[in-house]
Tab-separated table of C-alpha atoms in Angstrom:
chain	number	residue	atom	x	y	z
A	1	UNK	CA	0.000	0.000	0.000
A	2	UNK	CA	2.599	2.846	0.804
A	3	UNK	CA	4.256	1.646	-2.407
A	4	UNK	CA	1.126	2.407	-4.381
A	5	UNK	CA	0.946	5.608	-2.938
A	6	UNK	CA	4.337	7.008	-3.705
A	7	UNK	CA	3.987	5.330	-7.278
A	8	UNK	CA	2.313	9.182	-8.094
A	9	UNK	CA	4.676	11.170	-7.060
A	10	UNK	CA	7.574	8.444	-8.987
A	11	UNK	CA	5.956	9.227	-11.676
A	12	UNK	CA	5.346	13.270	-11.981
A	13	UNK	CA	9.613	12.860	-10.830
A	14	UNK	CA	10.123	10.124	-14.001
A	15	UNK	CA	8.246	12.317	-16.961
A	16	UNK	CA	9.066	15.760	-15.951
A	17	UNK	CA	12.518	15.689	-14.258
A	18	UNK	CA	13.967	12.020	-15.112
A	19	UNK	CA	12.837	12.227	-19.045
A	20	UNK	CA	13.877	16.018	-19.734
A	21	UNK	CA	17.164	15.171	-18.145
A	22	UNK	CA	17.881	11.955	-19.817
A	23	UNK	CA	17.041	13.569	-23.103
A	24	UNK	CA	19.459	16.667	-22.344
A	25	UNK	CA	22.674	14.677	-21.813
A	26	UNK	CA	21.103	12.493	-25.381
A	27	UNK	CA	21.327	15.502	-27.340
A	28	UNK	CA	25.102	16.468	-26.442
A	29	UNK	CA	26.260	13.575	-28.421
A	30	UNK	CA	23.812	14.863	-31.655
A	31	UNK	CA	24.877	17.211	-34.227
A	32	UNK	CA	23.602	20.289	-36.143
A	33	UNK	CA	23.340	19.919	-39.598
A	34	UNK	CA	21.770	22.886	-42.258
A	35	UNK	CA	20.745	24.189	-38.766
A	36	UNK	CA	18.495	21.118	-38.623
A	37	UNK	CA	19.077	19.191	-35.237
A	38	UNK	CA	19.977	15.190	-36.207
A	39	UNK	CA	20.532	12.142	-34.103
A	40	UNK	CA	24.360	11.065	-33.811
A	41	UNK	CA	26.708	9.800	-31.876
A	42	UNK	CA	29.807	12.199	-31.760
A	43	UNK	CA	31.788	13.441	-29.071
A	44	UNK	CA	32.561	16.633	-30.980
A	45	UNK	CA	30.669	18.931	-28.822
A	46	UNK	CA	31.746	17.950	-25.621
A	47	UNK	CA	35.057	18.556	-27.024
A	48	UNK	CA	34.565	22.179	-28.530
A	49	UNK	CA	33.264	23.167	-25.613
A	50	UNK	CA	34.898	21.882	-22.305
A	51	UNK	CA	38.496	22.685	-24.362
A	52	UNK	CA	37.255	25.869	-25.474
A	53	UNK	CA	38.612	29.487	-23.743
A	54	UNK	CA	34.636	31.110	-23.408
A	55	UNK	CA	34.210	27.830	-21.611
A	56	UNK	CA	36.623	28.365	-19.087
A	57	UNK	CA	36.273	31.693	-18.899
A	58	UNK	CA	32.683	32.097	-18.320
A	59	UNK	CA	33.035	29.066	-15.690
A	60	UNK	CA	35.780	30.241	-13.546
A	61	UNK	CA	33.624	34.299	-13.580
A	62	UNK	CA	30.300	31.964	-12.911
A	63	UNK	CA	32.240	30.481	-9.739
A	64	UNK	CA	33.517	33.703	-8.855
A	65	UNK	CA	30.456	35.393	-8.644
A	66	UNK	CA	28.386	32.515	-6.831
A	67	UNK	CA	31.133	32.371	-4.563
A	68	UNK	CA	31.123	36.540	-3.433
A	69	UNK	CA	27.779	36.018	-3.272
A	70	UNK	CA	27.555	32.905	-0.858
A	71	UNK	CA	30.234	35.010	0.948
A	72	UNK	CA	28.191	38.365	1.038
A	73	UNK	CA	24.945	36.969	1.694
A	74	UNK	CA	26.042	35.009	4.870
A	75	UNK	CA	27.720	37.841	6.048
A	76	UNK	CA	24.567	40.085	5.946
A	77	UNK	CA	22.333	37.612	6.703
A	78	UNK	CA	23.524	36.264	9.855
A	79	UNK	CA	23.138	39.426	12.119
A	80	UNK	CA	20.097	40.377	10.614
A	81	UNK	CA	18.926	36.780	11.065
A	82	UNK	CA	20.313	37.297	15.062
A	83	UNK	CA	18.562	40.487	15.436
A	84	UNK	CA	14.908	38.823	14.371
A	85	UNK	CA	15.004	35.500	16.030
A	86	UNK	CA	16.543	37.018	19.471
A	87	UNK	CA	16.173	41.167	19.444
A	88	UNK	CA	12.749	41.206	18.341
A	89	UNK	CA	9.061	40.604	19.822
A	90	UNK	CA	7.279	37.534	18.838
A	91	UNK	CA	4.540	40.023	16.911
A	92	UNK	CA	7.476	42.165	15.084
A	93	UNK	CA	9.392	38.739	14.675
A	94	UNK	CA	6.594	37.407	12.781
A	95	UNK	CA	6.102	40.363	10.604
A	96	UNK	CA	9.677	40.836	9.991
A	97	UNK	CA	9.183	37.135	8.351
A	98	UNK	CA	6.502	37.738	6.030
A	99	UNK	CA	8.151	40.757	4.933
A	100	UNK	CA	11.132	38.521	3.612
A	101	UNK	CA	8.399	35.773	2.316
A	102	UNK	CA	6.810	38.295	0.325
A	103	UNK	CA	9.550	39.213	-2.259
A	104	UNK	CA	11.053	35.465	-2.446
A	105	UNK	CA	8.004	34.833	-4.452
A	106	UNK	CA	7.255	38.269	-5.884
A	107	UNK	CA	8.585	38.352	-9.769
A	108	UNK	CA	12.205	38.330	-10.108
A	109	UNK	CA	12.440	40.534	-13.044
A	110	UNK	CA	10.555	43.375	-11.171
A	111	UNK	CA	13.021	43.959	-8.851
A	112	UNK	CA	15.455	43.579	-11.654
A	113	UNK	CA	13.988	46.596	-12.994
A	114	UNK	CA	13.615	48.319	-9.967
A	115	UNK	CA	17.605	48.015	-9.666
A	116	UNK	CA	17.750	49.580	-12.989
A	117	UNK	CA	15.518	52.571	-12.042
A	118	UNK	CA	17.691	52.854	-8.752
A	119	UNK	CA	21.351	52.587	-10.361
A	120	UNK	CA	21.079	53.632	-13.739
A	121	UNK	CA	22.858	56.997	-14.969
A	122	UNK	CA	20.235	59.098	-13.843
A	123	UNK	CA	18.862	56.359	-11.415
A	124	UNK	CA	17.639	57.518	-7.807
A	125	UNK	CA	21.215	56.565	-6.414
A	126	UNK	CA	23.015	59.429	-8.563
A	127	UNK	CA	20.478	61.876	-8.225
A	128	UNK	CA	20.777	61.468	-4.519
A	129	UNK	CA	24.453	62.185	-4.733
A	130	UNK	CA	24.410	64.999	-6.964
A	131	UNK	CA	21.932	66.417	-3.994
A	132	UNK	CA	24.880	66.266	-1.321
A	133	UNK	CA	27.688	67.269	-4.358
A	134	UNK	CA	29.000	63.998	-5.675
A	135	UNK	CA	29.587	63.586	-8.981
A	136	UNK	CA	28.073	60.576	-11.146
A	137	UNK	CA	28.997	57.158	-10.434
A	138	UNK	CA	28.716	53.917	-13.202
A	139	UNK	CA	26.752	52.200	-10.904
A	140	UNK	CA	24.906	49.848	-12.919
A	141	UNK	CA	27.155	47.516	-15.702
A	142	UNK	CA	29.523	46.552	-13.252
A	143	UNK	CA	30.717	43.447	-10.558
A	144	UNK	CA	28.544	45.967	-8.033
A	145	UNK	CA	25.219	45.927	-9.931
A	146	UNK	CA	25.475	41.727	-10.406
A	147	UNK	CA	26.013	41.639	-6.319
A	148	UNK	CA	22.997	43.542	-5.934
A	149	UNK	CA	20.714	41.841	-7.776
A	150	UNK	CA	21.903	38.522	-7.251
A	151	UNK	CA	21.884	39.286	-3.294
A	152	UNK	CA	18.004	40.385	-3.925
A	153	UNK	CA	17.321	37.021	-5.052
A	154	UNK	CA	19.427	35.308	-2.162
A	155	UNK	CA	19.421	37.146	0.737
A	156	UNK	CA	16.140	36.583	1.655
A	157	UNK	CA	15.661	32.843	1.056
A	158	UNK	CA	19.405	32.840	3.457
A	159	UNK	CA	17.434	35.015	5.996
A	160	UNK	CA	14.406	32.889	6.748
A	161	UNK	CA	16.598	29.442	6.836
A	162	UNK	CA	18.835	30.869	9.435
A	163	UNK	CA	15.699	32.796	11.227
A	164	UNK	CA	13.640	29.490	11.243
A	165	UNK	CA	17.114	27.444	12.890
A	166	UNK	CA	17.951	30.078	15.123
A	167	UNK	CA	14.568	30.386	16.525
A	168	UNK	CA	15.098	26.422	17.504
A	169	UNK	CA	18.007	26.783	19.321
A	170	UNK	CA	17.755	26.024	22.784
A	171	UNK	CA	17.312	28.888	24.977
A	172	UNK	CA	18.416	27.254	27.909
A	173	UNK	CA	22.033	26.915	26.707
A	174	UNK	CA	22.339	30.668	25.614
A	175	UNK	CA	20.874	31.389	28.643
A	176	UNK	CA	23.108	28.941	30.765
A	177	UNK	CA	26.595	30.443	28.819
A	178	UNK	CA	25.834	33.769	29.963
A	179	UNK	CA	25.182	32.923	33.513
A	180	UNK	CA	28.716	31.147	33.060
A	181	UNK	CA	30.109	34.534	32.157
A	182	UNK	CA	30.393	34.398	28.388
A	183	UNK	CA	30.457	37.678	26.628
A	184	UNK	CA	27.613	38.223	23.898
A	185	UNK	CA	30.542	37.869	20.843
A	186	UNK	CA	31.568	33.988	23.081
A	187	UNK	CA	27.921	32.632	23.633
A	188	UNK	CA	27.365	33.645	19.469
A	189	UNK	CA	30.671	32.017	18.711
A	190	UNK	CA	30.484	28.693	20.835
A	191	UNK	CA	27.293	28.309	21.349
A	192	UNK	CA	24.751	29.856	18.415
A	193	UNK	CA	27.140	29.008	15.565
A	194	UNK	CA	27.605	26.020	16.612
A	195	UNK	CA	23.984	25.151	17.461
A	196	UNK	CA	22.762	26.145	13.437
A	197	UNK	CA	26.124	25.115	11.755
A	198	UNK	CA	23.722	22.744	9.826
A	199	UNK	CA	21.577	25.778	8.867
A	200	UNK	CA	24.381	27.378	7.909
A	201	UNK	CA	25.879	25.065	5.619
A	202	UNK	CA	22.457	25.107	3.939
A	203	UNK	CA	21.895	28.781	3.449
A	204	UNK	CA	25.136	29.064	1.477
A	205	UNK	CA	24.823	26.400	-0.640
A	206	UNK	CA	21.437	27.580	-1.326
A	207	UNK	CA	22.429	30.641	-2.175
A	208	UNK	CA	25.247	29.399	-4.066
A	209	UNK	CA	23.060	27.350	-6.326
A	210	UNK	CA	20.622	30.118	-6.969
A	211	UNK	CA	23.575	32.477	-7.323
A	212	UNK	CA	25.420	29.618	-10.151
A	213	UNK	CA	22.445	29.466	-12.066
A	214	UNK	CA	20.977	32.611	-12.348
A	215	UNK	CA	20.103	34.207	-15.955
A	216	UNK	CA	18.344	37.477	-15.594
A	217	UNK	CA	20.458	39.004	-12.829
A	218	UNK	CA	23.723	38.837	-15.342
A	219	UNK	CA	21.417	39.753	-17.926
A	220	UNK	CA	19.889	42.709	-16.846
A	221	UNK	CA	22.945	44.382	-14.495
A	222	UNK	CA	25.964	43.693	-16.073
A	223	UNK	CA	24.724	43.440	-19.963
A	224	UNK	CA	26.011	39.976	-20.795
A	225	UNK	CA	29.375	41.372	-20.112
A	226	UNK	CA	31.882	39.334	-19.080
A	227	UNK	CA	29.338	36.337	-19.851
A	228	UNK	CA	28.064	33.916	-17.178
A	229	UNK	CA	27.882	30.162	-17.824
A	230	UNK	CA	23.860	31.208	-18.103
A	231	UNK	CA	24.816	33.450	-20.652
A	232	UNK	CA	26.946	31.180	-22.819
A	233	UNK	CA	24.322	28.601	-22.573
A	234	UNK	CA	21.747	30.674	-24.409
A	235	UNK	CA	24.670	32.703	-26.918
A	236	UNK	CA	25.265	28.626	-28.157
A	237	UNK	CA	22.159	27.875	-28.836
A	238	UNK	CA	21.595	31.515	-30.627
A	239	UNK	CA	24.644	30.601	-32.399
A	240	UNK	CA	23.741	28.545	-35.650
A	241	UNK	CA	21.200	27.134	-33.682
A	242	UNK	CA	23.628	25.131	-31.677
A	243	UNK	CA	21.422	23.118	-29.292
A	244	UNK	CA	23.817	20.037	-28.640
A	245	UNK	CA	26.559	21.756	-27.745
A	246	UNK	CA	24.617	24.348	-25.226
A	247	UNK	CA	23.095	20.849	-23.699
A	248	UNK	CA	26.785	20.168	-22.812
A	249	UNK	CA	26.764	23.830	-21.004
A	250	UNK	CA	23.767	22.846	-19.304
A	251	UNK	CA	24.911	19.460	-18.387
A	252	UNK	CA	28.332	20.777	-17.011
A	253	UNK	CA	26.023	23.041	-14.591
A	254	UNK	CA	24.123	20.391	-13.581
A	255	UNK	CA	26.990	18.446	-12.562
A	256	UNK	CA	28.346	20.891	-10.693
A	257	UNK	CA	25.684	22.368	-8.576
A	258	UNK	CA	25.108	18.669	-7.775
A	259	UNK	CA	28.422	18.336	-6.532
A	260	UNK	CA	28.324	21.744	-4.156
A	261	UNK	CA	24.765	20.467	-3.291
A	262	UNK	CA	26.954	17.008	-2.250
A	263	UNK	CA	29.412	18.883	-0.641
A	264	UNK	CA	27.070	20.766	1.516
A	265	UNK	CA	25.269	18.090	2.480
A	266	UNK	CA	28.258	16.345	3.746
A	267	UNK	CA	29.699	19.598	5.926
A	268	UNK	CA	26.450	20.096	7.187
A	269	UNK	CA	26.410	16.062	8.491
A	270	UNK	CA	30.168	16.340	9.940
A	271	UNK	CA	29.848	16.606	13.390
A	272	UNK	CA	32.902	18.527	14.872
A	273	UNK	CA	35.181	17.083	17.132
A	274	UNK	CA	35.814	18.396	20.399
A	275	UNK	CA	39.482	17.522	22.119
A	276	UNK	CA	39.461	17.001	25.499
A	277	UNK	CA	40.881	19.173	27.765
């Protein structure tokens, strides 16, 4: 009976997750042809592209970026995550949640846009500091523009998983440090981190996987310039109508946010080991 159950949900997994992906590593080995897609078995694709310089370029930029942003989201979104699980009322808490629900699943592109209106040439941002007597700044096109919008797309899903472990942690041994004398910077260091190092681990490689994968945010604030691994995926396929070899692109993602997935889950299992004194 609970085999019959699950046999559903097997199912929706097999024909719209299992099939697609089978299909998509297929097609690398298929070649293009009078821009006509035909069956094949070649390895010439997987060749072209993994030995190719835009390749390695736009991988080792893609890993760059994911990786500032992993870096800069944790770092913002650990005090503010501290301040609303232990600084705030249970009422304020509680709004201060749904406030960071709201825009993970308001549109994307929106606040894409909004960016644009903010740091564009005569954006918000520059007419505010031509009000105080700074110049113009390039603040949209550039490594600062990507951060932003990429750290509006993570730094709220980051927030609520380290609000939601936080908010779990055991008051009694926060409580029980500082009766022991620990300063506020000790109990957060030996106590808290340790206590959501799980939820940690989680929250960056969340937000390195949304961060590795993203389209519009490259898009939209930098101008396809220097190209993500996003980017290159969708220039192949515009070029000649190139299909197998931008399923190798999107295959070599796949494989690697599996891998930082893997590797998360594994440092989020380790339990540290404590010497004895």
């Amino acid at each position: 009976m609970p085999v019959a159950l699950g046999l559903p949900v097997l199912a929706w997994q097999a024909v719209f997750f299992l099939a697609p992906l089978v299909f998509l590593v297929v097609i690398t080995f298929w070649q293009v042809r009078s821009f006509r897609l035909e069956p094949a078995f070649v390895l010439d694709n997987w060749t072209r592209i993994l030995w190719s310089t835009p390749f390695h370029r736009a991988l080792g930029h893609t890993l760059q970026v994911a990786a500032t942003t992993t870096v800069l989201a944790l770092l913002l979104a650990l005090p503010l995550a501290y301040t609303i699980a232990f600084r705030l009322s249970a009422r304020v808490r509680d709004l201060a949640v749904s406030l960071l629900v709201v825009p993970v699943f308001s549109s994307y592109m929106l606040r894409i846009y909004a960016w644009q209106v903010v740091l564009g040439a005569d954006g918000i941002a520059n007419a505010v500091l031509g009000a105080i007597g700074i110049p113009k700044l390039q603040l949209l096109g550039g490594a600062f523009s990507l951060q932003v919008g990429l750290l509006t797309l993570t730094l709220p899903v980051a927030v609520l998983i380290l609000v939601f472990a936080m908010v779990g942690v055991d008051r009694t041994l926060i409580e029980a440090a500082e009766n022991l004398g620990c300063r506020r910077a000790q109990v957060i260091a030996r106590v808290l981190i340790p206590s959501i190092r799980p939820a940690i681990v989680l929250a960056g490689t969340t937000t390195f996987l949304l961060a590795f994968g993203d389209y519009i945010g490259p898009l939209f604030m930098t101008g396809s310039k220097p190209p993500t691994l996003s980017i290159l995926l969708v220039d192949t396929v515009k070029s000649g109508s190139q299909w197998p070899r931008a399923s190798v692109v999107g295959v070599s993602m796949l494989v690697i946010l599996v891998l930082v997935f893997a590797l998360g889950r594994l440092a989020g299992s380790v339990r540290i080991r404590r010497r004895s004194p």
